[in-house]
mmCIF file of C-alpha atoms in Angstrom:
data_model
loop_
_atom_site.group_PDB
_atom_site.id
_atom_site.type_symbol
_atom_site.label_atom_id
_atom_site.label_comp_id
_atom_site.label_asym_id
_atom_site.label_seq_id
_atom_site.Cartn_x
_atom_site.Cartn_y
_atom_site.Cartn_z
ATOM 1 C CA MET A 1 155.745 153.826 4.211
ATOM 2 C CA GLU A 2 152.597 151.233 4.384
ATOM 3 C CA LYS A 3 152.951 149.347 7.981
ATOM 4 C CA MET A 4 151.379 146.206 9.086
ATOM 5 C CA LEU A 5 149.885 146.400 12.467
ATOM 6 C CA THR A 6 148.587 143.251 14.252
ATOM 7 C CA LEU A 7 145.216 144.160 16.279
ATOM 8 C CA ASP A 8 146.449 144.177 19.518
ATOM 9 C CA GLN A 9 149.686 147.166 18.603
ATOM 10 C CA LEU A 10 145.908 148.802 16.904
ATOM 11 C CA LYS A 11 144.053 148.498 20.102
ATOM 12 C CA LYS A 12 146.958 149.801 22.241
ATOM 13 C CA LYS A 13 146.641 153.254 20.121
ATOM 14 C CA SER A 14 143.336 153.804 21.864
ATOM 15 C CA ASP A 15 143.994 152.896 25.411
ATOM 16 C CA LYS A 16 143.963 156.295 26.930
ATOM 17 C CA ARG A 17 140.886 157.350 25.565
ATOM 18 C CA LEU A 18 138.843 154.386 26.762
ATOM 19 C CA ILE A 19 140.027 155.107 30.240
ATOM 20 C CA GLY A 20 137.252 156.113 32.627
ATOM 21 C CA LEU A 21 134.004 154.888 29.632
ATOM 22 C CA ASP A 22 131.530 152.782 30.756
ATOM 23 C CA SER A 23 132.856 149.366 31.325
ATOM 24 C CA VAL A 24 130.353 147.521 28.512
ATOM 25 C CA PHE A 25 130.545 150.783 26.275
ATOM 26 C CA LYS A 26 134.080 150.147 26.635
ATOM 27 C CA LEU A 27 133.577 146.460 25.529
ATOM 28 C CA VAL A 28 131.566 147.577 22.603
ATOM 29 C CA ILE A 29 134.125 150.381 21.125
ATOM 30 C CA GLU A 30 136.944 147.145 21.525
ATOM 31 C CA LYS A 31 134.864 144.740 19.844
ATOM 32 C CA LEU A 32 134.498 148.190 17.155
ATOM 33 C CA ILE A 33 137.773 147.997 16.435
ATOM 34 C CA GLU A 34 138.545 144.141 16.219
ATOM 35 C CA ARG A 35 135.399 144.303 13.463
ATOM 36 C CA CYS A 36 136.717 147.030 11.597
ATOM 37 C CA TYR A 37 140.405 145.548 11.483
ATOM 38 C CA ALA A 38 138.368 141.982 10.534
ATOM 39 C CA ARG A 39 137.607 144.318 7.357
ATOM 40 C CA GLY A 40 141.104 146.584 6.991
ATOM 41 C CA VAL A 41 139.628 149.368 8.239
ATOM 42 C CA TRP A 42 141.779 150.465 11.550
ATOM 43 C CA ILE A 43 140.159 152.903 13.630
ATOM 44 C CA VAL A 44 141.225 154.841 16.610
ATOM 45 C CA ILE A 45 139.360 156.378 19.347
ATOM 46 C CA THR A 46 140.255 160.246 19.290
ATOM 47 C CA GLN A 47 138.054 161.153 22.258
ATOM 48 C CA GLY A 48 136.416 159.367 25.367
ATOM 49 C CA LEU A 49 135.335 160.773 28.554
ATOM 50 C CA ARG A 50 135.512 164.200 28.871
ATOM 51 C CA THR A 51 135.582 166.462 32.295
ATOM 52 C CA TYR A 52 133.000 169.375 32.316
ATOM 53 C CA ALA A 53 135.754 171.664 32.387
ATOM 54 C CA GLU A 54 137.137 170.043 29.337
ATOM 55 C CA GLN A 55 133.165 170.772 27.780
ATOM 56 C CA ASP A 56 133.504 173.817 28.482
ATOM 57 C CA ALA A 57 136.593 174.251 26.393
ATOM 58 C CA LEU A 58 135.657 172.734 23.536
ATOM 59 C CA TYR A 59 132.429 174.585 23.735
ATOM 60 C CA ALA A 60 134.564 177.851 24.078
ATOM 61 C CA GLN A 61 136.107 177.171 20.440
ATOM 62 C CA GLY A 62 135.112 179.447 17.841
ATOM 63 C CA ARG A 63 133.124 181.481 20.482
ATOM 64 C CA ASN A 64 133.660 184.662 21.675
ATOM 65 C CA GLY A 65 135.368 186.462 18.991
ATOM 66 C CA ASP A 66 137.481 183.013 18.408
ATOM 67 C CA LYS A 67 137.849 182.249 14.820
ATOM 68 C CA ARG A 68 138.389 178.392 14.991
ATOM 69 C CA PRO A 69 135.386 177.014 13.651
ATOM 70 C CA LYS A 70 132.840 175.584 16.436
ATOM 71 C CA VAL A 71 133.374 171.446 17.231
ATOM 72 C CA THR A 72 130.390 171.077 19.827
ATOM 73 C CA LYS A 73 126.950 172.616 20.384
ATOM 74 C CA ALA A 74 127.319 171.067 24.081
ATOM 75 C CA ARG A 75 128.199 173.044 27.389
ATOM 76 C CA GLY A 76 130.297 171.069 30.732
ATOM 77 C CA GLY A 77 127.080 168.287 31.904
ATOM 78 C CA TYR A 78 125.069 168.385 28.404
ATOM 79 C CA SER A 79 127.531 165.911 25.927
ATOM 80 C CA ASN A 80 126.795 162.462 26.508
ATOM 81 C CA HIS A 81 131.184 162.835 26.283
ATOM 82 C CA ASN A 82 130.971 163.675 29.981
ATOM 83 C CA PHE A 83 129.555 160.384 31.494
ATOM 84 C CA GLY A 84 131.424 157.600 29.511
ATOM 85 C CA PHE A 85 128.641 156.726 26.911
ATOM 86 C CA ALA A 86 130.390 158.521 23.987
ATOM 87 C CA ALA A 87 133.461 158.206 21.865
ATOM 88 C CA ASP A 88 135.067 159.987 18.787
ATOM 89 C CA PHE A 89 136.551 157.818 15.944
ATOM 90 C CA ALA A 90 139.451 159.045 13.272
ATOM 91 C CA LEU A 91 140.310 156.590 10.513
ATOM 92 C CA LEU A 92 144.596 155.347 10.998
ATOM 93 C CA LEU A 93 145.961 155.628 8.323
ATOM 94 C CA ARG A 94 148.558 152.813 6.998
ATOM 95 C CA ASP A 95 151.570 154.047 8.234
ATOM 96 C CA GLY A 96 150.462 153.626 11.106
ATOM 97 C CA ARG A 97 150.587 156.905 12.927
ATOM 98 C CA THR A 98 148.714 159.963 10.638
ATOM 99 C CA VAL A 99 144.750 159.857 11.631
ATOM 100 C CA SER A 100 142.550 160.835 9.054
ATOM 101 C CA TRP A 101 138.563 162.228 8.839
ATOM 102 C CA ASP A 102 138.371 161.734 5.399
ATOM 103 C CA THR A 103 135.327 160.138 4.876
ATOM 104 C CA LEU A 104 135.867 158.516 1.145
ATOM 105 C CA LYS A 105 139.515 157.205 2.351
ATOM 106 C CA ASP A 106 139.312 153.528 0.800
ATOM 107 C CA ASP A 107 142.257 152.029 1.971
ATOM 108 C CA ASP A 108 140.962 148.815 1.503
ATOM 109 C CA LYS A 109 140.317 148.933 -1.742
ATOM 110 C CA ASP A 110 137.226 147.344 -1.635
ATOM 111 C CA SER A 111 135.292 150.259 -3.002
ATOM 112 C CA LEU A 112 133.229 150.948 -0.183
ATOM 113 C CA PRO A 113 134.520 154.270 1.822
ATOM 114 C CA ASP A 114 136.234 153.068 4.805
ATOM 115 C CA TRP A 115 134.293 155.328 6.786
ATOM 116 C CA SER A 116 131.227 153.714 5.471
ATOM 117 C CA GLU A 117 132.556 150.124 6.950
ATOM 118 C CA VAL A 118 133.240 151.485 10.487
ATOM 119 C CA VAL A 119 129.155 152.985 10.640
ATOM 120 C CA GLU A 120 127.974 149.891 9.323
ATOM 121 C CA GLU A 121 129.885 147.643 12.048
ATOM 122 C CA ALA A 122 128.710 150.196 14.453
ATOM 123 C CA LYS A 123 124.984 150.425 14.288
ATOM 124 C CA LYS A 124 125.701 146.591 14.092
ATOM 125 C CA LEU A 125 127.020 146.484 17.251
ATOM 126 C CA GLY A 126 123.543 148.976 18.677
ATOM 127 C CA LEU A 127 125.916 151.915 18.680
ATOM 128 C CA GLU A 128 124.396 155.479 17.790
ATOM 129 C CA TRP A 129 126.042 157.761 14.711
ATOM 130 C CA GLY A 130 126.180 161.192 15.442
ATOM 131 C CA GLY A 131 125.770 161.186 10.946
ATOM 132 C CA ASP A 132 123.144 160.576 11.568
ATOM 133 C CA TRP A 133 121.950 163.647 13.385
ATOM 134 C CA ARG A 134 119.191 166.502 11.835
ATOM 135 C CA THR A 135 121.501 169.085 13.090
ATOM 136 C CA PHE A 136 125.106 169.571 14.068
ATOM 137 C CA LYS A 137 126.163 166.420 12.301
ATOM 138 C CA ASP A 138 129.218 165.038 14.668
ATOM 139 C CA MET A 139 130.975 162.539 12.342
ATOM 140 C CA PRO A 140 133.253 160.661 14.458
ATOM 141 C CA HIS A 141 130.970 160.963 16.980
ATOM 142 C CA LEU A 142 129.397 157.309 18.172
ATOM 143 C CA GLN A 143 127.718 156.888 21.660
ATOM 144 C CA MET A 144 125.155 154.108 23.230
ATOM 145 C CA VAL A 145 123.048 156.177 25.799
ATOM 146 C CA PHE A 146 119.924 153.540 26.760
ATOM 147 C CA GLY A 147 117.684 155.862 25.676
ATOM 148 C CA LEU A 148 118.895 158.648 28.522
ATOM 149 C CA SER A 149 119.305 162.139 27.847
ATOM 150 C CA THR A 150 122.194 164.333 29.781
ATOM 151 C CA ALA A 151 119.755 165.238 31.854
ATOM 152 C CA ASP A 152 118.976 162.189 33.085
ATOM 153 C CA PHE A 153 122.673 161.308 33.513
ATOM 154 C CA ARG A 154 122.831 164.571 35.373
ATOM 155 C CA ALA A 155 120.520 163.723 37.842
ATOM 156 C CA GLY A 156 122.138 160.416 38.287
ATOM 157 C CA LYS A 157 120.331 158.280 36.095
ATOM 158 C CA ARG A 158 121.775 155.033 34.539
ATOM 159 C CA PRO A 159 120.939 152.039 31.599
ATOM 160 C CA SER A 160 119.940 149.215 34.150
ATOM 161 C CA GLN A 161 121.448 146.132 34.757
ATOM 162 C CA ALA A 162 118.814 144.501 32.027
ATOM 163 C CA GLN A 163 119.812 146.671 29.266
ATOM 164 C CA LEU A 164 123.504 146.205 29.991
ATOM 165 C CA ASN A 165 122.851 143.035 29.964
ATOM 166 C CA ALA A 166 121.312 142.528 26.463
ATOM 167 C CA VAL A 167 124.714 144.069 25.040
ATOM 168 C CA LEU A 168 126.756 142.067 26.359
ATOM 169 C CA SER A 169 124.297 139.119 25.403
ATOM 170 C CA ARG A 170 124.442 140.670 21.810
ATOM 171 C CA LEU A 171 128.643 140.978 22.242
ATOM 172 C CA ASN A 172 128.981 137.234 22.766
ATOM 173 C CA LYS A 173 126.327 135.930 20.218
ATOM 174 C CA MET A 174 128.789 137.913 17.615
ATOM 175 C CA ASP A 175 131.738 136.532 19.372
ATOM 176 C CA MET A 176 130.509 133.279 17.931
ATOM 177 C CA GLU A 177 129.690 134.550 14.842
ATOM 178 C CA ASP A 178 132.859 136.061 14.095
ATOM 179 C CA GLU A 179 134.934 132.770 15.261
ATOM 180 C CA GLU A 180 136.096 131.281 12.202
ATOM 181 C CA MET A 181 138.228 128.071 11.819
ATOM 182 C CA THR A 182 141.784 128.587 10.728
ATOM 183 C CA ALA A 183 142.618 127.279 6.880
ATOM 184 C CA GLU A 184 144.258 123.792 8.377
ATOM 185 C CA GLU A 185 141.243 123.299 10.276
ATOM 186 C CA LYS A 186 139.350 123.515 7.408
ATOM 187 C CA ALA A 187 141.712 120.963 5.450
ATOM 188 C CA ALA A 188 141.198 118.995 8.155
ATOM 189 C CA PHE A 189 138.145 118.825 8.819
ATOM 190 C CA LYS A 190 137.173 119.122 4.377
ATOM 191 C CA ALA A 191 139.067 115.422 5.410
ATOM 192 C CA LEU A 192 137.260 114.178 8.309
ATOM 193 C CA GLN A 193 133.648 114.861 6.116
ATOM 194 C CA LYS A 194 134.829 112.974 3.396
ATOM 195 C CA ARG A 195 135.431 109.970 5.525
ATOM 196 C CA VAL A 196 132.265 110.247 6.957
ATOM 197 C CA ILE A 197 131.120 109.707 3.431
ATOM 198 C CA VAL A 198 132.492 106.970 3.072
ATOM 199 C CA LEU A 199 132.068 105.690 6.646
ATOM 200 C CA GLU A 200 128.162 106.343 6.076
ATOM 201 C CA SER A 201 127.462 104.372 3.365
ATOM 202 C CA ALA A 202 128.750 101.216 5.305
ATOM 203 C CA ASN A 203 127.040 98.846 7.939
ATOM 204 C CA LYS A 204 124.225 101.263 8.214
ATOM 205 C CA LEU A 205 122.485 101.133 11.627
ATOM 206 C CA THR A 206 118.403 101.052 11.872
ATOM 207 C CA LYS A 207 118.326 103.804 14.814
ATOM 208 C CA VAL A 208 120.817 106.391 16.344
ATOM 209 C CA PRO A 209 122.701 105.015 18.906
ATOM 210 C CA ALA A 210 121.680 107.038 22.878
ATOM 211 C CA TRP A 211 125.330 107.904 23.539
ATOM 212 C CA ALA A 212 125.554 109.855 19.649
ATOM 213 C CA GLU A 213 122.093 111.114 20.122
ATOM 214 C CA GLN A 214 123.566 114.732 21.412
ATOM 215 C CA ALA A 215 126.664 114.727 18.972
ATOM 216 C CA CYS A 216 124.445 114.606 16.126
ATOM 217 C CA ILE A 217 122.101 116.712 17.571
ATOM 218 C CA ASN A 218 124.499 119.874 17.258
ATOM 219 C CA ALA A 219 126.557 118.555 14.027
ATOM 220 C CA LYS A 220 122.446 119.288 12.565
ATOM 221 C CA ALA A 221 122.308 122.524 14.284
ATOM 222 C CA VAL A 222 125.527 123.860 12.111
ATOM 223 C CA GLY A 223 124.468 122.054 9.063
ATOM 224 C CA ALA A 224 127.067 119.156 9.129
ATOM 225 C CA LEU A 225 124.477 116.614 8.673
ATOM 226 C CA ASP A 226 121.552 117.006 6.836
ATOM 227 C CA THR A 227 120.213 113.686 8.635
ATOM 228 C CA ALA A 228 121.574 111.466 11.870
ATOM 229 C CA ASN A 229 119.215 107.940 10.292
ATOM 230 C CA ASP A 230 120.838 104.997 8.845
ATOM 231 C CA GLY A 231 124.893 105.714 9.722
ATOM 232 C CA SER A 232 127.341 103.086 10.878
ATOM 233 C CA PHE A 233 128.713 102.612 14.228
ATOM 234 C CA ASP A 234 132.325 103.816 12.931
ATOM 235 C CA PHE A 235 129.696 106.916 11.455
ATOM 236 C CA TYR A 236 127.814 107.391 14.827
ATOM 237 C CA ARG A 237 131.620 107.226 16.600
ATOM 238 C CA MET A 238 133.013 109.964 14.538
ATOM 239 C CA VAL A 239 130.289 112.005 15.193
ATOM 240 C CA THR A 240 130.649 111.954 18.860
ATOM 241 C CA ILE A 241 134.510 112.576 18.813
ATOM 242 C CA LEU A 242 133.979 115.825 16.559
ATOM 243 C CA ASP A 243 131.526 116.967 19.358
ATOM 244 C CA ARG A 244 133.658 116.740 21.678
ATOM 245 C CA ALA A 245 136.412 117.911 20.096
ATOM 246 C CA GLY A 246 134.001 121.312 19.913
ATOM 247 C CA VAL A 247 133.772 121.810 15.996
ATOM 248 C CA PHE A 248 130.341 121.992 15.905
ATOM 249 C CA LYS A 249 130.298 124.369 19.116
ATOM 250 C CA ARG A 250 132.000 126.607 16.838
ATOM 251 C CA GLY A 251 129.196 128.086 15.052
ATOM 252 C CA VAL A 252 131.201 127.655 12.052
ATOM 253 C CA VAL A 253 131.364 124.754 8.874
ATOM 254 C CA ALA A 254 133.813 124.342 6.057
ATOM 255 C CA GLN A 255 132.290 125.473 2.997
#
């Protein structure tokens, strides 16, 4: 039976696996879950931080007479999972319980495999995908290691603050791009645009009033205005009201 999960409900399913991850990397993974959800693809994190002992146990699988398939080539201390900069994911089916590693599944019926959509979003966020590795491809694996090797991590090296800040800056930019007006806000904005056109045609001023200059600049920056010249007093007043309401700070203009 298909079940509709809210984003918060979906994210809670990964909470335990996010414990112990580097704080910035954790934010990136949370953003990945959000962006995939927006595309109609549900994912859960199945592996996060591993201890050396847990890594050694995984390494032993498929070796020394164990007939199970091998799942890793890394011993304890030789996986980025051991340092909080790697995570594995799986698709969550629409029953809200079953996970899948089917790379061809397309639950959102957009003709693009859900797995491919996750990888696409992951790369936009700056994550490295284990499916790109030349040997021992690890399809569910994602990491962000900032050019550091596991030897570097074992030696105590960590990403610089500048590197971490660059990731945070990317996330902030994506947040602004992702933020959209609601249907009600779009309808109201369209009505205001029509009103602005009427006002613009009457009582034109020869110069933009000083008090409206910044509002006009902000409106032009998001494409709400082509030009601020030859507007009326009411036109500039309306643009200023919209700007103070934060409309031009959203980075989205209703089409």
